[in-house]
């Protein structure tokens, strides 16, 4: 399947506009939804980035996407500063096609299909960039908002619209309408101001329009190179306008004077209009000496190219390579030279004046384009093959019952590719699929992308741009669902009971084939480690670190910014691996929940009452905003005054407020109120920070949960300390536990105690290197009783200061009780008396959260199983995922290395001398994880080394994972010691 074309992008806005007006009476009666909805959240966009914008100083980059979010980035570091969330509807409403940031960087505006579902017309949302507050709506906009741009002096905001509704210009002072032009014969996708205040626009009616400084139309003209002009850009001196086309492989350079007269014969055409690509996006360099254009122009590997002309000389052409495989949607000049671009992957990036990569920010969702024939499912639908990358590259398999990702096996039996032959369906790739030679009706501008005929050949499934559709053997529609993204691949299970589809947002979803009801959704991050699977009701299971991949979006009304909470904030209610395990078996989420609750000792009536009594809107954690300092602020004192606001949407009192520095409790705070009344309150506190760049975070808690952290990064500009923090060497305190010889004979392991001993020696070898001292409390076998482990945790809590590093290592067994609570099993553990003899993880977690210094946890808590050749399994029957995710949440702040992912097996083999995880860990600490050759081993380096080494040792049977809280930066954990 070819990548999404720029033509498709243009038509998409028009299609939405046309559809809206066909259903105006019905849709405008809807209210802004109050029901929470689940959204994917990767820290990056998950759908096409349509537009980008920068402020005049180029401090900030804003990106708008059809995933219904705007993201604000620090342009220098590409760090995500804030996600702006306007109100969204259940289907199309909220998809964003346009964004702009004011020249002073204080205001962000966005629009698209926005607010139409409840107002009957669209609106432009106006956000305060620093706080993220929605401060205004510009209402009454008839068409979808395709493009937004501020004048260079910041006085005006221009909006071009879909559906022939033309141009609107607003005063940026109060957003009153100051000019409009509705005489457009189609959708407009481009507008640009020059330095004097003139405005030029494009329109698919073929005309370029010029407006003077008073925003009066001075002239319009059709150009010779293409019939569908797309984006426009004034040269910095305002002498010419570059025009990109949605139907031509060239750029036309137009004199504004010619637009006044309507004469186009003297325009300069750069490139040849004919070609199998289009150049729809255009920009000039900051000095006006270079012209850039891009769109669908690609190299042989489908990577997109930016065409470059120097000094307006069409004979001097260069082509710069990007890392995008999808259409380039917009170009903006860098003030240092070169170009900033966005693309449909989604991604954005920058190239310098020589065409070299400055940065590239790619999507974290998998790209299912081109994998239709490789989209195999098992007979029951419980195993599915999928690709992480475009064109079925890097294929893996997901096992629903085991909740694990494994290596793809092309020879695996019982896996079935989609059936595409056996019924009279033709032209199913395109805009006019046919049944027995007659067109199958789709939505306007919608394409059919994928086909699966049921194994009994009595029905079939079509995956389309905007819908998933089932038809019977006569070609009659049985059901159709709106979809979260293009349905790139579909399949039907052999039992004809499940439809499975892979969508453009990176999800694979299971639907009941009879009626189309969605049952499960699965999202694998393309890092190959993290994933999450959930029901529409929100019950989920996830890998370590996977909880952050989805969250609950809550509209607060049509005129207020929306709230967002990761699902981990409600893990006590919704983390239900036992429910997920039963959904495909029962083909019904409610029945799966009842069955799982019964296994926990609940009656059917108790299960139903628990479900009905819980209302997510009434159980929300607090929302924290830092008012000052501003992100990136320079500080020269170690005492920083932090102003913050805390809101309690659930109306509950604030039970605790924590201030963290680089993810750990602040060593000193003055004026901090640790509990607050309900409502919105503004407070301030003075925080002591180290004399270096650092991140300050605030977390508030109520009786339900902790808030998402609010964070700002400050840059140290004071006097440089005489020595950095790792020359004034910290101490390392480690509690190291390993149990092989359990008192319960059925629990025996071979190498867990030796793993602990070898790890302890690896740490002790760091004394005199990174650490001035290393103190290890080693508990193995008979020493690792429950009382001794508790004493060890207390010892660790007393010893670790803010300048130190605390380490906990556990190798042995873990176990879950009937409610899913996780326990570590000391040497005197009795599986029949879990609460009395095992260590509940909450006790472990409390100690970790309270440690003043950096904390790193290594967990190889497993359960013995049968042999695999020479390697003994440490089975993952105990669910450690919940424990890992709790430890690594922002409020607890631990970096957690776990020996495995999902429900794999943790392996040990006498030939290795250790368990696979500890063998890789010890090798890494001894120096092999020094990936840069600079002598220091950081947390991130150790993660990469352990991951690859364990997969190598176990031949892919075990995949360790590392989870680092979002507010904890990478830091050195060891140095390569000289022998």
PDB file of C-alpha atoms in Angstrom, residues 35-155:
ATOM      1  CA  UNK A  35     -18.140  10.603  29.323  1.00  0.00           C
ATOM      2  CA  UNK A  36     -14.396   9.941  29.733  1.00  0.00           C
ATOM      3  CA  UNK A  37     -12.733   8.375  26.701  1.00  0.00           C
ATOM      4  CA  UNK A  38      -9.527   6.384  26.368  1.00  0.00           C
ATOM      5  CA  UNK A  39      -6.776   7.901  24.236  1.00  0.00           C
ATOM      6  CA  UNK A  40      -3.299   6.730  23.290  1.00  0.00           C
ATOM      7  CA  UNK A  41      -0.480   8.788  24.817  1.00  0.00           C
ATOM      8  CA  UNK A  42       3.115   8.103  23.844  1.00  0.00           C
ATOM      9  CA  UNK A  43       4.611  11.529  24.451  1.00  0.00           C
ATOM     10  CA  UNK A  44       4.449  12.027  20.683  1.00  0.00           C
ATOM     11  CA  UNK A  45       1.667  12.312  18.123  1.00  0.00           C
ATOM     12  CA  UNK A  46       0.016   9.120  16.931  1.00  0.00           C
ATOM     13  CA  UNK A  47      -1.594  10.488  13.758  1.00  0.00           C
ATOM     14  CA  UNK A  48      -0.513  12.712  10.894  1.00  0.00           C
ATOM     15  CA  UNK A  49       0.968  16.081  11.879  1.00  0.00           C
ATOM     16  CA  UNK A  50      -0.860  18.473   9.580  1.00  0.00           C
ATOM     17  CA  UNK A  51       0.743  21.753  10.588  1.00  0.00           C
ATOM     18  CA  UNK A  52       3.552  23.184  12.717  1.00  0.00           C
ATOM     19  CA  UNK A  53       4.499  26.656  13.914  1.00  0.00           C
ATOM     20  CA  UNK A  54       7.374  28.509  15.604  1.00  0.00           C
ATOM     21  CA  UNK A  55       7.585  31.785  17.508  1.00  0.00           C
ATOM     22  CA  UNK A  56       9.722  34.634  16.211  1.00  0.00           C
ATOM     23  CA  UNK A  57      12.689  33.735  18.448  1.00  0.00           C
ATOM     24  CA  UNK A  58      12.288  30.049  17.574  1.00  0.00           C
ATOM     25  CA  UNK A  59      12.249  28.960  21.197  1.00  0.00           C
ATOM     26  CA  UNK A  60       9.091  26.915  20.758  1.00  0.00           C
ATOM     27  CA  UNK A  61       7.743  24.556  18.151  1.00  0.00           C
ATOM     28  CA  UNK A  62       4.036  23.682  18.114  1.00  0.00           C
ATOM     29  CA  UNK A  63       2.602  20.685  16.268  1.00  0.00           C
ATOM     30  CA  UNK A  64      -1.044  19.856  15.517  1.00  0.00           C
ATOM     31  CA  UNK A  65      -2.307  16.409  14.660  1.00  0.00           C
ATOM     32  CA  UNK A  66      -5.394  14.478  13.763  1.00  0.00           C
ATOM     33  CA  UNK A  67      -4.835  12.650  17.069  1.00  0.00           C
ATOM     34  CA  UNK A  68      -6.662  15.666  18.563  1.00  0.00           C
ATOM     35  CA  UNK A  69      -3.730  17.172  20.431  1.00  0.00           C
ATOM     36  CA  UNK A  70      -1.366  20.112  20.075  1.00  0.00           C
ATOM     37  CA  UNK A  71       2.103  19.626  21.485  1.00  0.00           C
ATOM     38  CA  UNK A  72       4.493  22.373  22.556  1.00  0.00           C
ATOM     39  CA  UNK A  73       8.190  21.525  22.233  1.00  0.00           C
ATOM     40  CA  UNK A  74      11.408  23.179  23.282  1.00  0.00           C
ATOM     41  CA  UNK A  75      12.866  23.639  19.811  1.00  0.00           C
ATOM     42  CA  UNK A  76      16.467  23.470  21.002  1.00  0.00           C
ATOM     43  CA  UNK A  77      16.164  20.214  22.943  1.00  0.00           C
ATOM     44  CA  UNK A  78      12.972  18.801  21.366  1.00  0.00           C
ATOM     45  CA  UNK A  79      11.708  18.201  24.874  1.00  0.00           C
ATOM     46  CA  UNK A  80       7.932  18.048  25.168  1.00  0.00           C
ATOM     47  CA  UNK A  81       6.881  20.987  27.326  1.00  0.00           C
ATOM     48  CA  UNK A  82       3.127  20.626  27.284  1.00  0.00           C
ATOM     49  CA  UNK A  83       0.270  18.838  25.551  1.00  0.00           C
ATOM     50  CA  UNK A  84      -2.738  21.036  24.783  1.00  0.00           C
ATOM     51  CA  UNK A  85      -6.046  19.188  24.769  1.00  0.00           C
ATOM     52  CA  UNK A  86      -9.140  20.921  23.401  1.00  0.00           C
ATOM     53  CA  UNK A  87     -12.576  19.370  23.919  1.00  0.00           C
ATOM     54  CA  UNK A  88     -13.150  16.401  21.608  1.00  0.00           C
ATOM     55  CA  UNK A  89     -16.098  14.466  20.251  1.00  0.00           C
ATOM     56  CA  UNK A  90     -16.623  10.751  19.982  1.00  0.00           C
ATOM     57  CA  UNK A  91     -15.742  10.556  16.303  1.00  0.00           C
ATOM     58  CA  UNK A  92     -14.273  13.289  14.070  1.00  0.00           C
ATOM     59  CA  UNK A  93     -14.693  16.328  16.294  1.00  0.00           C
ATOM     60  CA  UNK A  94     -11.374  17.428  17.733  1.00  0.00           C
ATOM     61  CA  UNK A  95      -9.194  16.415  14.789  1.00  0.00           C
ATOM     62  CA  UNK A  96      -6.742  19.253  14.315  1.00  0.00           C
ATOM     63  CA  UNK A  97      -5.642  20.452  10.882  1.00  0.00           C
ATOM     64  CA  UNK A  98      -3.994  23.744  11.837  1.00  0.00           C
ATOM     65  CA  UNK A  99      -1.898  25.451  14.498  1.00  0.00           C
ATOM     66  CA  UNK A 100       0.028  28.682  14.983  1.00  0.00           C
ATOM     67  CA  UNK A 101       1.982  30.321  17.786  1.00  0.00           C
ATOM     68  CA  UNK A 102       2.102  34.083  18.252  1.00  0.00           C
ATOM     69  CA  UNK A 103       5.415  35.789  17.444  1.00  0.00           C
ATOM     70  CA  UNK A 104       6.007  36.459  21.157  1.00  0.00           C
ATOM     71  CA  UNK A 105       5.457  32.770  21.949  1.00  0.00           C
ATOM     72  CA  UNK A 106       2.710  33.400  24.498  1.00  0.00           C
ATOM     73  CA  UNK A 107      -0.357  32.193  22.599  1.00  0.00           C
ATOM     74  CA  UNK A 108      -1.124  29.015  20.681  1.00  0.00           C
ATOM     75  CA  UNK A 109      -4.148  28.720  18.416  1.00  0.00           C
ATOM     76  CA  UNK A 110      -5.468  25.590  16.770  1.00  0.00           C
ATOM     77  CA  UNK A 111      -8.413  24.435  14.728  1.00  0.00           C
ATOM     78  CA  UNK A 112      -9.799  21.809  12.408  1.00  0.00           C
ATOM     79  CA  UNK A 113     -13.020  19.935  12.856  1.00  0.00           C
ATOM     80  CA  UNK A 114     -13.425  21.640  16.220  1.00  0.00           C
ATOM     81  CA  UNK A 115     -16.654  22.174  18.117  1.00  0.00           C
ATOM     82  CA  UNK A 116     -18.952  21.523  15.181  1.00  0.00           C
ATOM     83  CA  UNK A 117     -20.659  18.553  16.788  1.00  0.00           C
ATOM     84  CA  UNK A 118     -22.149  20.715  19.554  1.00  0.00           C
ATOM     85  CA  UNK A 119     -22.207  24.245  18.088  1.00  0.00           C
ATOM     86  CA  UNK A 120     -23.174  23.564  14.477  1.00  0.00           C
ATOM     87  CA  UNK A 121     -20.129  25.605  13.437  1.00  0.00           C
ATOM     88  CA  UNK A 122     -16.422  25.199  14.051  1.00  0.00           C
ATOM     89  CA  UNK A 123     -14.256  27.224  16.404  1.00  0.00           C
ATOM     90  CA  UNK A 124     -10.632  28.189  16.847  1.00  0.00           C
ATOM     91  CA  UNK A 125      -9.191  27.378  20.278  1.00  0.00           C
ATOM     92  CA  UNK A 126      -6.848  29.920  21.903  1.00  0.00           C
ATOM     93  CA  UNK A 127      -4.466  28.541  24.543  1.00  0.00           C
ATOM     94  CA  UNK A 128      -2.021  30.185  26.897  1.00  0.00           C
ATOM     95  CA  UNK A 129       1.196  28.370  26.041  1.00  0.00           C
ATOM     96  CA  UNK A 130       2.770  28.470  29.491  1.00  0.00           C
ATOM     97  CA  UNK A 131      -0.204  27.318  31.583  1.00  0.00           C
ATOM     98  CA  UNK A 132      -1.998  25.238  28.978  1.00  0.00           C
ATOM     99  CA  UNK A 133      -5.273  26.972  29.826  1.00  0.00           C
ATOM    100  CA  UNK A 134      -7.891  27.374  27.121  1.00  0.00           C
ATOM    101  CA  UNK A 135      -8.478  31.124  27.365  1.00  0.00           C
ATOM    102  CA  UNK A 136     -10.872  31.737  24.466  1.00  0.00           C
ATOM    103  CA  UNK A 137     -12.868  30.196  21.646  1.00  0.00           C
ATOM    104  CA  UNK A 138     -13.295  32.013  18.355  1.00  0.00           C
ATOM    105  CA  UNK A 139     -16.710  30.711  17.367  1.00  0.00           C
ATOM    106  CA  UNK A 140     -18.988  30.790  14.336  1.00  0.00           C
ATOM    107  CA  UNK A 141     -16.492  29.465  11.801  1.00  0.00           C
ATOM    108  CA  UNK A 142     -18.464  27.735   9.055  1.00  0.00           C
ATOM    109  CA  UNK A 143     -15.833  25.482   7.500  1.00  0.00           C
ATOM    110  CA  UNK A 144     -13.127  23.304   8.970  1.00  0.00           C
ATOM    111  CA  UNK A 145     -10.014  25.344   9.785  1.00  0.00           C
ATOM    112  CA  UNK A 146      -7.282  24.167   7.439  1.00  0.00           C
ATOM    113  CA  UNK A 147      -4.573  26.742   8.107  1.00  0.00           C
ATOM    114  CA  UNK A 148      -3.764  29.384  10.722  1.00  0.00           C
ATOM    115  CA  UNK A 149      -1.038  32.018  10.690  1.00  0.00           C
ATOM    116  CA  UNK A 150      -0.210  35.147  12.677  1.00  0.00           C
ATOM    117  CA  UNK A 151       1.014  38.302  10.996  1.00  0.00           C
ATOM    118  CA  UNK A 152       4.677  38.919  11.660  1.00  0.00           C
ATOM    119  CA  UNK A 153       3.931  41.823  14.011  1.00  0.00           C
ATOM    120  CA  UNK A 154       1.431  39.682  15.928  1.00  0.00           C
ATOM    121  CA  UNK A 155      -1.529  41.977  15.227  1.00  0.00           C
TER     122      UNK A 155
END
